[in-house]
XYZ file of C-alpha atoms in Angstrom:
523
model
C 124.692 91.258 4.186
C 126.811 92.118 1.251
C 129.134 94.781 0.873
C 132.214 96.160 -1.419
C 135.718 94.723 0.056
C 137.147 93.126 2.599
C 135.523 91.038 5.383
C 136.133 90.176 8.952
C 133.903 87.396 11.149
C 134.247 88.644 14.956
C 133.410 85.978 17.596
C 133.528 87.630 20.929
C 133.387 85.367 23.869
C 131.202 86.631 25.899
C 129.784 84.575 28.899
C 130.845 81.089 30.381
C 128.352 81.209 33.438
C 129.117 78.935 36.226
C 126.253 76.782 37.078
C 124.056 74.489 34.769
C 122.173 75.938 32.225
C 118.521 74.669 32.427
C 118.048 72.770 29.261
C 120.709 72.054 26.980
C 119.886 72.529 23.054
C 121.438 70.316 20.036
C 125.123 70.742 19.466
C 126.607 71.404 17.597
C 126.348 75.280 17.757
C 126.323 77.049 13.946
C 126.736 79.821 12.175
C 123.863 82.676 11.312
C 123.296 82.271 7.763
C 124.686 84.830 5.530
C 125.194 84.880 1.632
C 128.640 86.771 2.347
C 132.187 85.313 2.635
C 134.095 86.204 5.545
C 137.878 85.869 5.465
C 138.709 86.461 9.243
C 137.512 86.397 12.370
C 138.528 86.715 15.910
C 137.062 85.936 19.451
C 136.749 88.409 22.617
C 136.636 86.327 25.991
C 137.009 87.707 29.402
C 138.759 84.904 31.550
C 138.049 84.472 35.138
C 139.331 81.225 37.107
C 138.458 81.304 40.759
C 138.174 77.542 42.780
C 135.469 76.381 44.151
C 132.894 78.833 42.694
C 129.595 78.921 42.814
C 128.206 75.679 40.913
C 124.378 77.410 41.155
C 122.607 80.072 39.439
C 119.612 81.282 37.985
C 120.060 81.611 33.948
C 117.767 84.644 33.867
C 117.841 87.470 35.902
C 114.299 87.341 37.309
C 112.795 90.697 37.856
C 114.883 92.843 34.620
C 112.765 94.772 32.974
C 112.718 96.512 29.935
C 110.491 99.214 28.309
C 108.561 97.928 25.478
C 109.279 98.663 21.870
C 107.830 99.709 19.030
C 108.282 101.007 15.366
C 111.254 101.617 13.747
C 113.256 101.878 16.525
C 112.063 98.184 17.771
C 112.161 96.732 14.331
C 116.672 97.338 13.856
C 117.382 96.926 17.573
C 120.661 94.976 17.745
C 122.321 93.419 20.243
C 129.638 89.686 23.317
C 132.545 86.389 26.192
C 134.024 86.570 28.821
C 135.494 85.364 32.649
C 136.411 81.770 31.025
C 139.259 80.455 33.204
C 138.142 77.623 35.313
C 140.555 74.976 35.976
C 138.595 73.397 33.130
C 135.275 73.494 34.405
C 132.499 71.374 32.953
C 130.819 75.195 31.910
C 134.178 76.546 30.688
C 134.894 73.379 28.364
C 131.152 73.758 27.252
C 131.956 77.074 25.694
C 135.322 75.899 24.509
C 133.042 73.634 22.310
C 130.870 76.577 21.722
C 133.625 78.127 20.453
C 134.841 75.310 18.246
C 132.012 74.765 16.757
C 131.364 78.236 15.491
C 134.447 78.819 14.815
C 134.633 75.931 12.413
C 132.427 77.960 10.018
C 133.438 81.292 11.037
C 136.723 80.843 10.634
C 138.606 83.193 13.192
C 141.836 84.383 12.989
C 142.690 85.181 16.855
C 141.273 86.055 19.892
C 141.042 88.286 22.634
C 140.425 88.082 26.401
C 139.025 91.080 28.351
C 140.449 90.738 31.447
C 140.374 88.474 34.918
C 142.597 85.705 32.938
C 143.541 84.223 35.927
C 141.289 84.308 38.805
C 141.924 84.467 41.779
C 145.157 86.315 42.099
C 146.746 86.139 38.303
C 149.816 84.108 37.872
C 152.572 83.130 40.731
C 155.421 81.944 38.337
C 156.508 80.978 34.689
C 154.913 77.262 35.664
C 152.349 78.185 38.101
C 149.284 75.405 37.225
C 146.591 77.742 36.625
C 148.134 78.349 33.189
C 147.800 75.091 31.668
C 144.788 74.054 33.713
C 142.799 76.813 32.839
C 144.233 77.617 29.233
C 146.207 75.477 27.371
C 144.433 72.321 28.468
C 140.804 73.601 27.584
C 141.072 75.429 24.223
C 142.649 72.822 22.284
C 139.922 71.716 20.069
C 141.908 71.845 16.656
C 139.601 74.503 15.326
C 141.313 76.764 18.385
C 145.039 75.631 18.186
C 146.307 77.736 15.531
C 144.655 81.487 17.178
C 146.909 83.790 19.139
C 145.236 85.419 21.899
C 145.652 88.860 22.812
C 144.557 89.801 26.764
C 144.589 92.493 28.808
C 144.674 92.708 32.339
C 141.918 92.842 34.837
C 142.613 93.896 38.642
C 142.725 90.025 39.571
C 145.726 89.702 36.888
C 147.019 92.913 39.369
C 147.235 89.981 42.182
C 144.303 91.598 43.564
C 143.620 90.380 46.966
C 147.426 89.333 47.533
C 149.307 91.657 49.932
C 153.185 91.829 50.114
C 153.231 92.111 53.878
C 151.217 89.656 54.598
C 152.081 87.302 51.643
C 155.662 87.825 52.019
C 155.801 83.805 51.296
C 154.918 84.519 47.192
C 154.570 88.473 47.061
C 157.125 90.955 47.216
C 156.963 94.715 45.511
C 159.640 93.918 43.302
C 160.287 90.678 40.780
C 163.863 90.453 41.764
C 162.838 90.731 45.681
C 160.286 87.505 45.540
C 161.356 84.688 46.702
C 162.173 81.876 43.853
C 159.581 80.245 42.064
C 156.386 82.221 43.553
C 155.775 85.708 43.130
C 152.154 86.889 42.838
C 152.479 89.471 39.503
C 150.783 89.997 36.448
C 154.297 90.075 34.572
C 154.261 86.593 34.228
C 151.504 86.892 31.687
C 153.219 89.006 29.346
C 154.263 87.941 26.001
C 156.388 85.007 26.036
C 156.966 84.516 29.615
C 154.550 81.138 29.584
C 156.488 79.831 26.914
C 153.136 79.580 24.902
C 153.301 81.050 21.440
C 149.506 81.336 21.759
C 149.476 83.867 24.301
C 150.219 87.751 23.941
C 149.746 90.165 27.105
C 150.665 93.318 28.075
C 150.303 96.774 30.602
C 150.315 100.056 29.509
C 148.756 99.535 25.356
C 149.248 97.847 23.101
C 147.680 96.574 19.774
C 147.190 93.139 18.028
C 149.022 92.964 14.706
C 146.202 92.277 12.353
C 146.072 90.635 9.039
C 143.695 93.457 7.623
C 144.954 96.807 9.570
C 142.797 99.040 7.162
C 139.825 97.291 8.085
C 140.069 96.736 11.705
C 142.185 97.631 14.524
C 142.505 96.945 17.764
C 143.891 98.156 20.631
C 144.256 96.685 23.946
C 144.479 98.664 27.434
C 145.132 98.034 30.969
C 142.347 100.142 32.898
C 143.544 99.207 36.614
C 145.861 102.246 36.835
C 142.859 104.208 36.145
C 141.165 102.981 39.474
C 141.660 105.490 41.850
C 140.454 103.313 45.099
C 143.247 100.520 44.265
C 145.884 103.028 45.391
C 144.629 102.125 48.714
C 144.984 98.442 48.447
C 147.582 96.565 49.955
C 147.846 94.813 46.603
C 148.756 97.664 44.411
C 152.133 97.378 45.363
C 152.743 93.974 44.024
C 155.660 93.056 41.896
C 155.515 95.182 38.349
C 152.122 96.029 39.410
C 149.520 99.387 39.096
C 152.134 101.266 41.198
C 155.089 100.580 38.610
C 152.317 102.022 35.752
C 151.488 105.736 35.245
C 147.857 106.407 33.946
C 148.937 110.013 32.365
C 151.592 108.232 29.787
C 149.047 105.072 29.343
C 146.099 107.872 28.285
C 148.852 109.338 25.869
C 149.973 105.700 24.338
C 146.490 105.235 23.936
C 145.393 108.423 22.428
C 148.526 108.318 19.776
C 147.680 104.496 18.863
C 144.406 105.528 17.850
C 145.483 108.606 16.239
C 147.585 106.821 13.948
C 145.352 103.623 12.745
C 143.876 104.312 9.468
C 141.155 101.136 10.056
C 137.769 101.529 9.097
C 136.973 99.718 12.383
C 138.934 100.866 15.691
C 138.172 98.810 18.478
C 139.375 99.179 21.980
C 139.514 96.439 24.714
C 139.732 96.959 28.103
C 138.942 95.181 31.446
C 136.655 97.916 33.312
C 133.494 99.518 31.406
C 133.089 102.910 30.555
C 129.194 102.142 30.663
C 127.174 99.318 32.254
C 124.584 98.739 34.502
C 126.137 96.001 36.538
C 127.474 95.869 40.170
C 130.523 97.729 39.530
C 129.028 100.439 38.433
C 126.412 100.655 40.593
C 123.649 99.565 38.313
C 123.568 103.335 37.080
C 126.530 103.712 35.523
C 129.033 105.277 38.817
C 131.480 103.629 40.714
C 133.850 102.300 38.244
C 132.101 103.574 35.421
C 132.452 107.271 36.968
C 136.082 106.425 36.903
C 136.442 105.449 33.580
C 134.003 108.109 31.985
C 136.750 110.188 30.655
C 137.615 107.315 27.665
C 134.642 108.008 26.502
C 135.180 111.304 25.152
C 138.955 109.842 23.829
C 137.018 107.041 22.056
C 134.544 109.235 20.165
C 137.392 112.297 19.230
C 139.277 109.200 17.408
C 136.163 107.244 15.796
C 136.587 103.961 17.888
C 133.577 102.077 17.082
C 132.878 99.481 19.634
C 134.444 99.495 23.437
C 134.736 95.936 24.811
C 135.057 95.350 28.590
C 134.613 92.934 31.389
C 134.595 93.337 35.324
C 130.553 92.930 35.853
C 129.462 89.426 35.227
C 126.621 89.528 32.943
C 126.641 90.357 29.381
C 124.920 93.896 28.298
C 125.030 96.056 25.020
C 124.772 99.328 25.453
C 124.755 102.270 23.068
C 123.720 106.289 23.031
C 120.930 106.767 20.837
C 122.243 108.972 17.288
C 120.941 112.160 16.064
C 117.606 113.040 16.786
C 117.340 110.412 19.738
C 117.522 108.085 16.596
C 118.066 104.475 18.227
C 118.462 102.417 14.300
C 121.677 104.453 14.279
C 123.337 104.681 17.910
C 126.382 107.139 18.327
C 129.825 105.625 18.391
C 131.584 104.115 20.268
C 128.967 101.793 20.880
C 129.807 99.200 25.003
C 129.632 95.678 25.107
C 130.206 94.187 28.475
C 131.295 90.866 28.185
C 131.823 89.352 31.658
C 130.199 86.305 32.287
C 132.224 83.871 30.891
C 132.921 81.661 34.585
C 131.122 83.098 37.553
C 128.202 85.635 37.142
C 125.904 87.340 39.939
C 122.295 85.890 39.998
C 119.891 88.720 39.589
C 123.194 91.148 38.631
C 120.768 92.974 36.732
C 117.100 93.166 38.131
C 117.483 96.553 40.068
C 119.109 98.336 37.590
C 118.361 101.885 37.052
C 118.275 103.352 33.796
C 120.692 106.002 33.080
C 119.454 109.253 30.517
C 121.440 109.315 27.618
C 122.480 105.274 27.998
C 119.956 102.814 26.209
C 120.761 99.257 27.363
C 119.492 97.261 23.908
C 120.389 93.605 25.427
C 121.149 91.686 28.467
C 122.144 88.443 29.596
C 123.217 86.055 32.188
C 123.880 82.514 30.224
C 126.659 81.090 29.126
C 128.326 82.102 25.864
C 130.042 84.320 23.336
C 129.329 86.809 20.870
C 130.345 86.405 16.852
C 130.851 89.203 15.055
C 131.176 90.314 11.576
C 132.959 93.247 9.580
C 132.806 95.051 6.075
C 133.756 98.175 5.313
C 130.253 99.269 6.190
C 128.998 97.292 8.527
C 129.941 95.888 12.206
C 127.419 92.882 13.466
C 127.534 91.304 16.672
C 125.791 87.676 16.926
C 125.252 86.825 20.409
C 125.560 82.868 21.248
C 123.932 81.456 24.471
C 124.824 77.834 25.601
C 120.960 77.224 25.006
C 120.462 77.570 21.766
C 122.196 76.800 19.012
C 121.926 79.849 16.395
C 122.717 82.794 17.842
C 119.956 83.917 20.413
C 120.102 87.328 19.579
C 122.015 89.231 16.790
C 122.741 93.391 16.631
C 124.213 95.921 14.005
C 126.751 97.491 16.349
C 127.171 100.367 13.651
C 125.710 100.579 10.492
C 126.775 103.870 9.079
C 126.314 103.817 5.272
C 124.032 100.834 4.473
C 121.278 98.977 6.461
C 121.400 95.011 6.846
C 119.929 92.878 4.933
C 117.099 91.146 6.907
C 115.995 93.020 10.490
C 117.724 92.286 13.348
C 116.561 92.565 17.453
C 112.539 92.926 16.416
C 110.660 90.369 17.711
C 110.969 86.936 16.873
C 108.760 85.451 14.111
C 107.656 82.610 14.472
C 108.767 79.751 11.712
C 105.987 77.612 10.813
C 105.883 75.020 7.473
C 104.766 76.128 4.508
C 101.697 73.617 4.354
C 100.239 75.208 8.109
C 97.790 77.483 6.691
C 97.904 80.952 8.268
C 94.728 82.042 10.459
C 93.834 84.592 13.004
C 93.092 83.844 16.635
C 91.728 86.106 19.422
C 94.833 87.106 22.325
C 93.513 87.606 26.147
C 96.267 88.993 27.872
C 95.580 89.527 31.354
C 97.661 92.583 33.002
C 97.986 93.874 36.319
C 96.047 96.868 34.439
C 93.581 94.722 33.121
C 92.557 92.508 30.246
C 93.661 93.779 26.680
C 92.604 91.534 23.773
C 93.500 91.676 20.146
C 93.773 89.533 17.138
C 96.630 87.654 15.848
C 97.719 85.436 12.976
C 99.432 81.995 13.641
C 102.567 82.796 12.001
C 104.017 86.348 14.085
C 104.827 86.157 17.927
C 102.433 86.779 20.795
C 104.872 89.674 21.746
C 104.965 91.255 18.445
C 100.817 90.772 17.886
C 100.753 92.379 21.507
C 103.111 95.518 20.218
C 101.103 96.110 16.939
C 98.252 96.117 18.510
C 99.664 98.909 21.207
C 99.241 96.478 24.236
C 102.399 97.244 26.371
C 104.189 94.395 27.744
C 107.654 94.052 29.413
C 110.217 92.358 27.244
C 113.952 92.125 26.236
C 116.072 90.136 23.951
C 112.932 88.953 21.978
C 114.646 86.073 21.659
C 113.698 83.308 23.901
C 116.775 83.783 26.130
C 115.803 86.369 28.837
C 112.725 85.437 30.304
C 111.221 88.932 30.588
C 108.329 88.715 28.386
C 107.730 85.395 30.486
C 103.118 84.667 31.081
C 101.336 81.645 31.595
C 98.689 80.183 29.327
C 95.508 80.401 31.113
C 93.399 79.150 28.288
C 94.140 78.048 24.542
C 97.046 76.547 22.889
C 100.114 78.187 22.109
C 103.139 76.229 20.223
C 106.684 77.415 22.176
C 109.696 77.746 19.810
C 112.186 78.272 23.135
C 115.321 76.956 24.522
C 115.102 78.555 28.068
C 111.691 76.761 29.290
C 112.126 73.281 30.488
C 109.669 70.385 30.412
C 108.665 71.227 33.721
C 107.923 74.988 33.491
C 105.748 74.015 29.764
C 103.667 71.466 31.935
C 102.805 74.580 34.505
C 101.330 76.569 31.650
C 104.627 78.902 30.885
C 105.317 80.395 27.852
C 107.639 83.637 26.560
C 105.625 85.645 24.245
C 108.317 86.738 21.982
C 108.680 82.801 20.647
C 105.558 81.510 20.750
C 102.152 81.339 18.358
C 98.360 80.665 19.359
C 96.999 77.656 17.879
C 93.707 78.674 19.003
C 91.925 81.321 20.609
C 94.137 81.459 23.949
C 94.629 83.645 27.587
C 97.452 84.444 28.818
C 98.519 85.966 32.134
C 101.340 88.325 31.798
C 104.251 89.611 33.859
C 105.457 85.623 35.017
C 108.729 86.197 34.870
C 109.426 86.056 38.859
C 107.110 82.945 39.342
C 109.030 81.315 36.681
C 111.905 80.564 38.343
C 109.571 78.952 41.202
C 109.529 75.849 39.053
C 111.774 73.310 40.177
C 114.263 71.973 38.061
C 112.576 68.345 37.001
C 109.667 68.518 38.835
C-alpha cells in the first residue's frame, strides 16, 4: 500500500481469551508484508483481570453463521485487543509475546486499553497488587517498555460490584472518607497515581498527545456515566465514581475535542459499543448499545473514522454499508469491538441476530490483537489470532480516496509451489439442500470455487480462524492450509473450505461446523 505522506502502524490488542487455544502455530508472530514504511504505531487492548476465571473454552463459536458472499462486495471485505489483565496468566503473557513480536517490526509508538483494566473491582490503593501483577510485570518484553498507555475506564474500573455499605471495610463514597490504604475507586488509575510513567488514565475525555496530530487523533472517553441502569447500583456511589461525573458536560468535552482536531484520522475509544452483536447488547444491537446510540450521530457530524470499544468478549467489526448499500466503501465511523483479551463467552456469538442497516464483516473468539496501519488515505486493520502467525484476517477500515493494493477479506487462495502444476478437479458438496457439484482448479479455495460457481455455503473470516465454513471430506483428497484444525479433527475427515485445495476429485459434506467441536482434544 503506498501513499503520499506520513504513516502510522496501529496494533490494536484485541483478544487474550482465557482458555487454551487448540493448536499453537510457530512463533514468532510477524508482520503482513507491505512495501511501505511505517513510522508509528500504537496498540488498542481492553484489559480485564478477574481470579480464578474460566481456564476452558471453545476457540470458535460453533453455530455463527454468516451469509455468503460474492462479487465485489466479497472480493474488498475487510476486517482489533482487548480484556488482558490476568495476574499474568499463561494466555495473557502469550499475547504479551504476541505483542512483542509484532511490535518488533511494526514499531509502535503507544498503546491504548479499552476498558476493564482491572478486573474485578479496579484498583483499591496506590500499591494495591493487581497493578504490578497484571501490568507492569507482564508487558515488559523490551520491545513494550518504552510505550505509554492510554486507558479508559470500563464499569469494573467504576468498582463495579463493590458497595459502600456493605464494603465499608475498603469502600466509602468519598476518597478522603475510606479508610487508609484500601478504597475501592477508579481514581487510583489516573495519571500518575501508580507511580508508573507508562500509564495515563482518565474520566470525563481526554486525548493522547500524539507524535503526528494531523494524521491521527485520538480521543479517549469514559462511557459508564452514560449507563442509565448503573444509577441503580449500589456501586455507583463509590469514591470519585459515575455519581461524581456528569454525562451532559462529558458529551460537550467530547464534542469540542473533536471539533477542534484537524487529523486526517479521528479515532475515539471507549469502553461500551455503540454497535455489536454481543451479550451486552443483546445480540441485536439494544441494551447497552440502545444506550450508547446517540455517539453515533456525534461521531459521524465530526468525521471520526473508527470507534473502538470493549465490554462484550469477543472480537467483531462492524460497519454500515456506504452509498448505494455499497459494502467496498462502508460509512464512517466504522465499530471494532475488541473485548476478548482475558475471559470471553463460549458461543457469545452463535444466536446473534442481524440488525438492518449493521453489516457484521468479521468475528472472533481467539486470542489476540489487531495491527493497524495509517496514511493519509488509508486506515487498515490486521487482525492477529494466537493461532496463526500472519495476521488471520486483514480489513480496510476506510479507504476513501484510493483502493489497497492487493484484496483484502475475499477468500483465501490457496499458496501452492511454483513447480505443482495447476489442474481442475470435480467438487461434490453435499448440502442439507442437496448435492451441488462444480469444477475447480488446485490452486483457489474450495470456498471460493464453491462461490464462483453460485453454490451457497455458510462462511466468515475466510481465513481459517472461524470455523464456519467447517465440512468433512467424504471422498478425495484435499491439502488443509489451517491453524484452527488439530491432528485429531484432520484424522476424522475435517476440513474448512476457505483454506483448503482438492488434490483429486473429492466430496465433501458441508455445514460441520457444530460436529466439529465434538472432536476431543487429542483423541
Amino acid at each position: 500500500m503506498a501513499g503520499a505522506g506520513a504513516l502510522i502502524g496501529v496494533a490494536l490488542l484485541v483478544g487474550l481469551a482465557v482458555g487454551a487455544s487448540r493448536r499453537a502455530p510457530p512463533q514468532p508472530w510477524a508482520c503482513p508484508p507491505d512495501a511501505a514504511s511505517y513510522d508509528a504505531s500504537f496498540f488498542v487492548v481492553r484489559v480485564r483481570a478477574p481470579r480464578g476465571a474460566c481456564r476452558s473454552r471453545r476457540r470458535v463459536p460453533p453455530g455463527a453463521r454468516a451469509a455468503p458472499e460474492r462479487g465485489a462486495a466479497a472480493a474488498r471485505r475487510r476486517a482489533q485487543i482487548g480484556d488482558w489483565g490476568r495476574q499474568g496468566n499463561a494466555n495473557q503473557r502469550a499475547v504479551a509475546r504476541m505483542m512483542a513480536d509484532v511490535a518488533g517490526c511494526m514499531a509502535p509508538s503507544f498503546i491504548l486499553s479499552t476498558g476493564d483494566n482491572f478486573y474485578k473491582h479496579g484498583l483499591s490503593s496506590k500499591t494495591d497488587p493487581n497493578f504490578v501483577e497484571s501490568f507492569v510485570d507482564v508487558y515488559n518484553d523490551p520491545a513494550l517498555l518504552p510505550l505509554p498507555w492510554y486507558a479508559v475506564l470500563g464499569n469494573h474500573d467504576h468498582a463495579d460490584g463493590i458497595d459502600p455499605a456493605t464494603n465499608a471495610a475498603c469502600a466509602a463514597n468519598r476518597l478522603a472518607d475510606c479508610p487508609p490504604g484500601c478504597c475501592y475507586s477508579p481514581a487510583w488509575q489516573y495519571t500518575g497515581n501508580m507511580n508508573n510513567t507508562r500509564w495515563h488514565c482518565q474520566n470525563g475525555t481526554y486525548g493522547a498527545p500524539l507524535r503526528d496530530g494531523r494524521l491521527v487523533d485520538v480521543v479517549l472517553l469514559d462511557t459508564s456515566p452514560f449507563i442509565s441502569r448503573y444509577a441503580k447500583e449500589a456501586w455507583f456511589a463509590n469514591a470519585d465514581g459515575i455519581w461524581a461525573q456528569n454525562a451532559t458536560a462529558i458529551r460537550a468535552q467530547l464534542r469540542a475535542r473533536l471539533a477542534a482536531s484537524k487529523a486526517r484520522w479521528k479515532l475515539v475509544v471507549g469502553h461500551h459499543p455503540i454497535a455489536s452483536y454481543g451479550e451486552h447488547c443483546d445480540y441485536a444491537m439494544e441494551e447497552d448499545c440502545g444506550e450508547m446510540a446517540w455517539l453515533e450521530a456525534e461521531l459521524q457530524d465530526a468525521g471520526v473514522a473508527a470507534y473502538f470499544c470493549g465490554h462484550d468478549h469477543d472480537l467483531q467489526y462492524i460497519a454500515r454499508p456506504g452509498a448505494g448499500g455499497d459494502a467496498a466503501s462502508p460509512r464512517l465511523p466504522v465499530f471494532v469491538v475488541s473485548g476478548a483479551g482475558s475471559d470471553i463467552r463460549p458461543n457469545e456469538l452463535r444466536s446473534y441476530k442481524q440488525r438492518g442497516g449493521y453489516a457484521l464483516r468479521f468475528m472472533a473468539g481467539d486470542q489476540g490483537f489487531v495491527a493497524g496501519r495509517a496514511n493519509a488515505s488509508h486506515l487498515v486493520l490486521h487482525y492477529y489470532v494466537r493461532s496463526a502467525p500472519q495476521p488471520a484476517h486483514t480489513m480496510a477500515a476506510a479507504a476513501l480516496r484510493a483502493s489497497c493494493s492487493a484484496p483484502m477479506g475475499a477468500a483465501a487462495r490457496v499458496s501452492r509451489p511454483r513447480s505443482v502444476s495447476v489442474r481442475a478437479h470435480q467438487v461434490t458438496l453435499r448440502t442439507p439442500s442437496g448435492e451441488r457439484s462444480f469444477t475447480c482448479v488446485n490452486d483457489r479455495s474450495l470456498l471460493e470455487g464453491a462461490l464462483a460457481a453460485g453454490v451457497e455455503v455458510p462462511n466468515l473470516c475466510r481465513t481459517g480462524t472461524c470455523g464456519v465454513c467447517a465440512a468433512r471430506v467424504l471422498s478425495g483428497d484435499v491439502e488443509r492450509s489451517d491453524f484452527l484444525l488439530d491432528d485429531a479433527q484432520r484424522e476424522s475427515g475435517f476440513a474448512l473450505l476457505c483454506t483448503s485445495s482438492a488434490l483429486s476429485d473429492v466430496t465433501l459434506a458441508t455445514e460441520q461446523e457444530t460436529e466439529l467441536h465434538t472432536v476431543p482434544y487429542g483423541l
